[in-house]
GROMACS .gro file of N, CA and C in nm:
model
  351
    1UNK      N    1  13.105   8.840  10.930
    1UNK     CA    2  13.105   8.917  11.054
    1UNK      C    3  12.966   8.913  11.118
    2UNK      N    4  12.957   8.878  11.246
    2UNK     CA    5  12.827   8.868  11.312
    2UNK      C    6  12.765   9.007  11.328
    3UNK      N    7  12.634   9.012  11.331
    3UNK     CA    8  12.562   9.135  11.351
    3UNK      C    9  12.584   9.187  11.492
    4UNK      N   10  12.584   9.318  11.503
    4UNK     CA   11  12.594   9.381  11.634
    4UNK      C   12  12.469   9.347  11.716
    5UNK      N   13  12.486   9.333  11.843
    5UNK     CA   14  12.377   9.297  11.933
    5UNK      C   15  12.261   9.395  11.924
    6UNK      N   16  12.284   9.522  11.901
    6UNK     CA   17  12.177   9.621  11.897
    6UNK      C   18  12.075   9.589  11.789
    7UNK      N   19  12.118   9.523  11.678
    7UNK     CA   20  12.024   9.492  11.569
    7UNK      C   21  11.908   9.404  11.616
    8UNK      N   22  11.938   9.313  11.709
    8UNK     CA   23  11.835   9.218  11.755
    8UNK      C   24  11.770   9.262  11.883
    9UNK      N   25  11.814   9.375  11.936
    9UNK     CA   26  11.755   9.430  12.057
    9UNK      C   27  11.618   9.493  12.020
   10UNK      N   28  11.516   9.470  12.104
   10UNK     CA   29  11.388   9.531  12.071
   10UNK      C   30  11.393   9.681  12.089
   11UNK      N   31  11.332   9.748  11.997
   11UNK     CA   32  11.322   9.896  12.001
   11UNK      C   33  11.250   9.935  12.129
   12UNK      N   34  11.149   9.854  12.166
   12UNK     CA   35  11.068   9.884  12.287
   12UNK      C   36  11.150   9.884  12.413
   13UNK      N   37  11.261   9.806  12.416
   13UNK     CA   38  11.342   9.799  12.538
   13UNK      C   39  11.433   9.920  12.550
   14UNK      N   40  11.465   9.988  12.437
   14UNK     CA   41  11.555  10.103  12.439
   14UNK      C   42  11.475  10.235  12.446
   15UNK      N   43  11.356  10.235  12.391
   15UNK     CA   44  11.271  10.353  12.386
   15UNK      C   45  11.255  10.420  12.524
   16UNK      N   46  11.228  10.347  12.632
   16UNK     CA   47  11.215  10.412  12.764
   16UNK      C   48  11.345  10.483  12.808
   17UNK      N   49  11.460  10.434  12.760
   17UNK     CA   50  11.588  10.497  12.791
   17UNK      C   51  11.601  10.630  12.719
   18UNK      N   52  11.553  10.632  12.593
   18UNK     CA   53  11.553  10.761  12.519
   18UNK      C   54  11.464  10.860  12.591
   19UNK      N   55  11.344  10.817  12.629
   19UNK     CA   56  11.248  10.907  12.699
   19UNK      C   57  11.306  10.953  12.829
   20UNK      N   58  11.363  10.861  12.907
   20UNK     CA   59  11.422  10.901  13.038
   20UNK      C   60  11.536  11.002  13.023
   21UNK      N   61  11.617  10.981  12.921
   21UNK     CA   62  11.729  11.074  12.899
   21UNK      C   63  11.675  11.216  12.866
   22UNK      N   64  11.574  11.219  12.784
   22UNK     CA   65  11.511  11.347  12.746
   22UNK      C   66  11.444  11.412  12.866
   23UNK      N   67  11.368  11.334  12.944
   23UNK     CA   68  11.290  11.386  13.056
   23UNK      C   69  11.383  11.436  13.169
   24UNK      N   70  11.497  11.371  13.186
   24UNK     CA   71  11.593  11.418  13.287
   24UNK      C   72  11.637  11.561  13.258
   25UNK      N   73  11.634  11.598  13.131
   25UNK     CA   74  11.677  11.731  13.090
   25UNK      C   75  11.560  11.825  13.062
   26UNK      N   76  11.440  11.786  13.108
   26UNK     CA   77  11.325  11.874  13.096
   26UNK      C   78  11.252  11.866  12.966
   27UNK      N   79  11.281  11.767  12.884
   27UNK     CA   80  11.211  11.749  12.759
   27UNK      C   81  11.102  11.646  12.777
   28UNK      N   82  11.022  11.618  12.674
   28UNK     CA   83  10.903  11.537  12.693
   28UNK      C   84  10.904  11.413  12.602
   29UNK      N   85  10.821  11.318  12.641
   29UNK     CA   86  10.803  11.197  12.556
   29UNK      C   87  10.750  11.239  12.417
   30UNK      N   88  10.662  11.339  12.412
   30UNK     CA   89  10.609  11.387  12.284
   30UNK      C   90  10.717  11.436  12.194
   31UNK      N   91  10.818  11.503  12.254
   31UNK     CA   92  10.932  11.549  12.173
   31UNK      C   93  11.017  11.433  12.121
   32UNK      N   94  11.034  11.330  12.204
   32UNK     CA   95  11.107  11.210  12.161
   32UNK      C   96  11.032  11.145  12.044
   33UNK      N   97  10.901  11.134  12.060
   33UNK     CA   98  10.818  11.074  11.954
   33UNK      C   99  10.828  11.157  11.827
   34UNK      N  100  10.827  11.288  11.839
   34UNK     CA  101  10.835  11.376  11.722
   34UNK      C  102  10.966  11.354  11.648
   35UNK      N  103  11.075  11.337  11.722
   35UNK     CA  104  11.206  11.310  11.660
   35UNK      C  105  11.205  11.176  11.587
   36UNK      N  106  11.147  11.072  11.651
   36UNK     CA  107  11.141  10.938  11.592
   36UNK      C  108  11.054  10.944  11.464
   37UNK      N  109  10.938  11.012  11.472
   37UNK     CA  110  10.851  11.023  11.356
   37UNK      C  111  10.919  11.096  11.241
   38UNK      N  112  10.990  11.205  11.273
   38UNK     CA  113  11.063  11.282  11.171
   38UNK      C  114  11.167  11.195  11.102
   39UNK      N  115  11.241  11.121  11.178
   39UNK     CA  116  11.351  11.037  11.125
   39UNK      C  117  11.299  10.922  11.040
   40UNK      N  118  11.192  10.857  11.081
   40UNK     CA  119  11.148  10.734  11.019
   40UNK      C  120  11.022  10.743  10.932
   41UNK      N  121  10.936  10.839  10.960
   41UNK     CA  122  10.808  10.846  10.889
   41UNK      C  123  10.697  10.766  10.950
   42UNK      N  124  10.725  10.701  11.065
   42UNK     CA  125  10.617  10.626  11.134
   42UNK      C  126  10.515  10.722  11.188
   43UNK      N  127  10.388  10.683  11.185
   43UNK     CA  128  10.280  10.764  11.250
   43UNK      C  129  10.279  10.733  11.398
   44UNK      N  130  10.202  10.809  11.475
   44UNK     CA  131  10.185  10.779  11.616
   44UNK      C  132  10.136  10.638  11.638
   45UNK      N  133  10.030  10.600  11.559
   45UNK     CA  134   9.969  10.468  11.575
   45UNK      C  135  10.070  10.359  11.540
   46UNK      N  136  10.147  10.380  11.434
   46UNK     CA  137  10.251  10.278  11.394
   46UNK      C  138  10.357  10.267  11.503
   47UNK      N  139  10.396  10.380  11.557
   47UNK     CA  140  10.500  10.380  11.660
   47UNK      C  141  10.449  10.303  11.787
   48UNK      N  142  10.324  10.329  11.824
   48UNK     CA  143  10.265  10.260  11.939
   48UNK      C  144  10.261  10.107  11.910
   49UNK      N  145  10.222  10.070  11.791
   49UNK     CA  146  10.215   9.925  11.758
   49UNK      C  147  10.354   9.863  11.761
   50UNK      N  148  10.453   9.934  11.712
   50UNK     CA  149  10.591   9.882  11.713
   50UNK      C  150  10.640   9.862  11.855
   51UNK      N  151  10.608   9.956  11.944
   51UNK     CA  152  10.651   9.944  12.082
   51UNK      C  153  10.581   9.828  12.151
   52UNK      N  154  10.457   9.803  12.116
   52UNK     CA  155  10.385   9.691  12.175
   52UNK      C  156  10.430   9.559  12.118
   53UNK      N  157  10.473   9.560  11.993
   53UNK     CA  158  10.511   9.436  11.923
   53UNK      C  159  10.654   9.391  11.942
   54UNK      N  160  10.733   9.467  12.017
   54UNK     CA  161  10.872   9.428  12.045
   54UNK      C  162  10.956   9.412  11.917
   55UNK      N  163  10.937   9.500  11.821
   55UNK     CA  164  11.013   9.501  11.696
   55UNK      C  165  11.157   9.528  11.728
   56UNK      N  166  11.250   9.453  11.659
   56UNK     CA  167  11.393   9.478  11.682
   56UNK      C  168  11.439   9.601  11.602
   57UNK      N  169  11.557   9.653  11.637
   57UNK     CA  170  11.608   9.771  11.573
   57UNK      C  171  11.626   9.755  11.423
   58UNK      N  172  11.677   9.639  11.381
   58UNK     CA  173  11.701   9.619  11.238
   58UNK      C  174  11.570   9.628  11.161
   59UNK      N  175  11.466   9.564  11.210
   59UNK     CA  176  11.333   9.566  11.146
   59UNK      C  177  11.274   9.706  11.156
   60UNK      N  178  11.291   9.772  11.269
   60UNK     CA  179  11.237   9.905  11.291
   60UNK      C  180  11.284   9.999  11.179
   61UNK      N  181  11.414   9.997  11.152
   61UNK     CA  182  11.464  10.088  11.048
   61UNK      C  183  11.441  10.034  10.908
   62UNK      N  184  11.451   9.899  10.887
   62UNK     CA  185  11.428   9.842  10.755
   62UNK      C  186  11.288   9.869  10.703
   63UNK      N  187  11.190   9.871  10.793
   63UNK     CA  188  11.050   9.889  10.757
   63UNK      C  189  10.999  10.032  10.774
   64UNK      N  190  11.088  10.124  10.809
   64UNK     CA  191  11.048  10.263  10.824
   64UNK      C  192  10.979  10.312  10.698
   65UNK      N  193  10.857  10.362  10.707
   65UNK     CA  194  10.778  10.396  10.588
   65UNK      C  195  10.836  10.514  10.508
   66UNK      N  196  10.899  10.609  10.569
   66UNK     CA  197  10.947  10.726  10.496
   66UNK      C  198  11.068  10.785  10.562
   67UNK      N  199  11.185  10.720  10.552
   67UNK     CA  200  11.306  10.779  10.612
   67UNK      C  201  11.329  10.920  10.557
   68UNK      N  202  11.346  11.013  10.646
   68UNK     CA  203  11.356  11.153  10.611
   68UNK      C  204  11.486  11.178  10.531
   69UNK      N  205  11.476  11.232  10.410
   69UNK     CA  206  11.598  11.258  10.336
   69UNK      C  207  11.692  11.358  10.404
   70UNK      N  208  11.638  11.445  10.489
   70UNK     CA  209  11.718  11.542  10.559
   70UNK      C  210  11.802  11.476  10.671
   71UNK      N  211  11.786  11.350  10.695
   71UNK     CA  212  11.864  11.284  10.800
   71UNK      C  213  12.013  11.282  10.765
   72UNK      N  214  12.046  11.295  10.636
   72UNK     CA  215  12.187  11.302  10.596
   72UNK      C  216  12.252  11.431  10.648
   73UNK      N  217  12.174  11.527  10.693
   73UNK     CA  218  12.230  11.651  10.750
   73UNK      C  219  12.274  11.631  10.896
   74UNK      N  220  12.244  11.514  10.955
   74UNK     CA  221  12.278  11.491  11.095
   74UNK      C  222  12.428  11.457  11.100
   75UNK      N  223  12.499  11.537  11.178
   75UNK     CA  224  12.643  11.511  11.190
   75UNK      C  225  12.678  11.520  11.341
   76UNK      N  226  12.797  11.481  11.373
   76UNK     CA  227  12.842  11.489  11.511
   76UNK      C  228  12.887  11.357  11.564
   77UNK      N  229  12.922  11.357  11.692
   77UNK     CA  230  12.977  11.238  11.756
   77UNK      C  231  12.872  11.168  11.843
   78UNK      N  232  12.873  11.035  11.836
   78UNK     CA  233  12.796  10.953  11.931
   78UNK      C  234  12.891  10.841  11.972
   79UNK      N  235  12.912  10.831  12.102
   79UNK     CA  236  13.000  10.726  12.154
   79UNK      C  237  13.140  10.734  12.089
   80UNK      N  238  13.189  10.854  12.064
   80UNK     CA  239  13.323  10.869  12.007
   80UNK      C  240  13.333  10.837  11.859
   81UNK      N  241  13.218  10.823  11.791
   81UNK     CA  242  13.220  10.792  11.649
   81UNK      C  243  13.139  10.901  11.575
   82UNK      N  244  13.193  10.950  11.464
   82UNK     CA  245  13.122  11.047  11.385
   82UNK      C  246  13.008  10.975  11.311
   83UNK      N  247  12.883  11.022  11.331
   83UNK     CA  248  12.770  10.952  11.272
   83UNK      C  249  12.777  10.948  11.121
   84UNK      N  250  12.827  11.054  11.059
   84UNK     CA  251  12.839  11.063  10.913
   84UNK      C  252  12.944  10.964  10.857
   85UNK      N  253  13.029  10.911  10.947
   85UNK     CA  254  13.137  10.822  10.901
   85UNK      C  255  13.098  10.674  10.919
   86UNK      N  256  12.981  10.648  10.975
   86UNK     CA  257  12.938  10.506  10.994
   86UNK      C  258  12.899  10.448  10.858
   87UNK      N  259  12.967  10.346  10.817
   87UNK     CA  260  12.945  10.289  10.680
   87UNK      C  261  12.821  10.200  10.673
   88UNK      N  262  12.798  10.122  10.778
   88UNK     CA  263  12.689  10.025  10.772
   88UNK      C  264  12.557  10.100  10.785
   89UNK      N  265  12.466  10.087  10.686
   89UNK     CA  266  12.344  10.164  10.684
   89UNK      C  267  12.253  10.155  10.809
   90UNK      N  268  12.228  10.035  10.858
   90UNK     CA  269  12.142  10.023  10.976
   90UNK      C  270  12.207  10.085  11.099
   91UNK      N  271  12.335  10.063  11.116
   91UNK     CA  272  12.403  10.125  11.230
   91UNK      C  273  12.404  10.275  11.217
   92UNK      N  274  12.417  10.328  11.095
   92UNK     CA  275  12.414  10.472  11.078
   92UNK      C  276  12.277  10.525  11.116
   93UNK      N  277  12.165  10.453  11.085
   93UNK     CA  278  12.033  10.498  11.124
   93UNK      C  279  12.021  10.501  11.277
   94UNK      N  280  12.070  10.398  11.341
   94UNK     CA  281  12.065  10.393  11.488
   94UNK      C  282  12.145  10.507  11.547
   95UNK      N  283  12.262  10.538  11.491
   95UNK     CA  284  12.340  10.651  11.539
   95UNK      C  285  12.272  10.786  11.514
   96UNK      N  286  12.200  10.797  11.400
   96UNK     CA  287  12.125  10.918  11.374
   96UNK      C  288  12.027  10.942  11.485
   97UNK      N  289  11.953  10.835  11.521
   97UNK     CA  290  11.854  10.848  11.628
   97UNK      C  291  11.922  10.884  11.761
   98UNK      N  292  12.031  10.816  11.793
   98UNK     CA  293  12.105  10.847  11.915
   98UNK      C  294  12.148  10.995  11.916
   99UNK      N  295  12.194  11.043  11.806
   99UNK     CA  296  12.241  11.186  11.796
   99UNK      C  297  12.122  11.280  11.816
  100UNK      N  298  12.009  11.252  11.757
  100UNK     CA  299  11.892  11.339  11.773
  100UNK      C  300  11.846  11.341  11.919
  101UNK      N  301  11.847  11.226  11.985
  101UNK     CA  302  11.809  11.222  12.125
  101UNK      C  303  11.910  11.302  12.208
  102UNK      N  304  12.035  11.290  12.178
  102UNK     CA  305  12.141  11.369  12.249
  102UNK      C  306  12.113  11.520  12.231
  103UNK      N  307  12.082  11.560  12.109
  103UNK     CA  308  12.054  11.702  12.083
  103UNK      C  309  11.933  11.746  12.164
  104UNK      N  310  11.830  11.664  12.172
  104UNK     CA  311  11.713  11.696  12.248
  104UNK      C  312  11.749  11.713  12.395
  105UNK      N  313  11.824  11.617  12.449
  105UNK     CA  314  11.863  11.621  12.590
  105UNK      C  315  11.954  11.744  12.622
  106UNK      N  316  12.025  11.790  12.522
  106UNK     CA  317  12.112  11.905  12.544
  106UNK      C  318  12.039  12.038  12.534
  107UNK      N  319  11.909  12.032  12.507
  107UNK     CA  320  11.828  12.153  12.508
  107UNK      C  321  11.819  12.221  12.372
  108UNK      N  322  11.861  12.158  12.269
  108UNK     CA  323  11.853  12.219  12.135
  108UNK      C  324  11.705  12.233  12.096
  109UNK      N  325  11.667  12.345  12.035
  109UNK     CA  326  11.527  12.360  11.996
  109UNK      C  327  11.483  12.253  11.896
  110UNK      N  328  11.360  12.206  11.910
  110UNK     CA  329  11.308  12.100  11.830
  110UNK      C  330  11.315  12.135  11.683
  111UNK      N  331  11.290  12.258  11.645
  111UNK     CA  332  11.296  12.296  11.503
  111UNK      C  333  11.436  12.276  11.445
  112UNK      N  334  11.538  12.301  11.525
  112UNK     CA  335  11.676  12.278  11.478
  112UNK      C  336  11.708  12.128  11.472
  113UNK      N  337  11.659  12.049  11.570
  113UNK     CA  338  11.683  11.907  11.569
  113UNK      C  339  11.622  11.847  11.445
  114UNK      N  340  11.504  11.895  11.408
  114UNK     CA  341  11.434  11.841  11.292
  114UNK      C  342  11.479  11.910  11.162
  115UNK      N  343  11.592  11.978  11.171
  115UNK     CA  344  11.659  12.037  11.054
  115UNK      C  345  11.563  12.127  10.975
  116UNK      N  346  11.488  12.211  11.047
  116UNK     CA  347  11.392  12.299  10.980
  116UNK      C  348  11.445  12.439  10.961
  117UNK      N  349  11.562  12.465  11.016
  117UNK     CA  350  11.614  12.603  11.003
  117UNK      C  351  11.745  12.626  11.065
   0.00000   0.00000   0.00000
């Protein structure tokens, strides 16, 4: 089975869409970055380098330094699919990120998005 196109899409090409979605709802780029750092363990400097380097989604998640164990608590629907039901690990990570950005855009408090309480 061929890989989904999103795997070879550069993270840098989708990142501005995440930021735009959040900003349209009054959220900030810093909050988007906080969500990404929480999910993957990348530092600000690493995230900046990845965005400049045009890293693809598959590599972005495969090389994440510290995937947050609490990401398994992320549930809900993205594009009509339950994120917790996605079997393929990389696609599940992408859906986790999509879900977190959706929560941010819907106005959910950052502490709740980051599963702190």
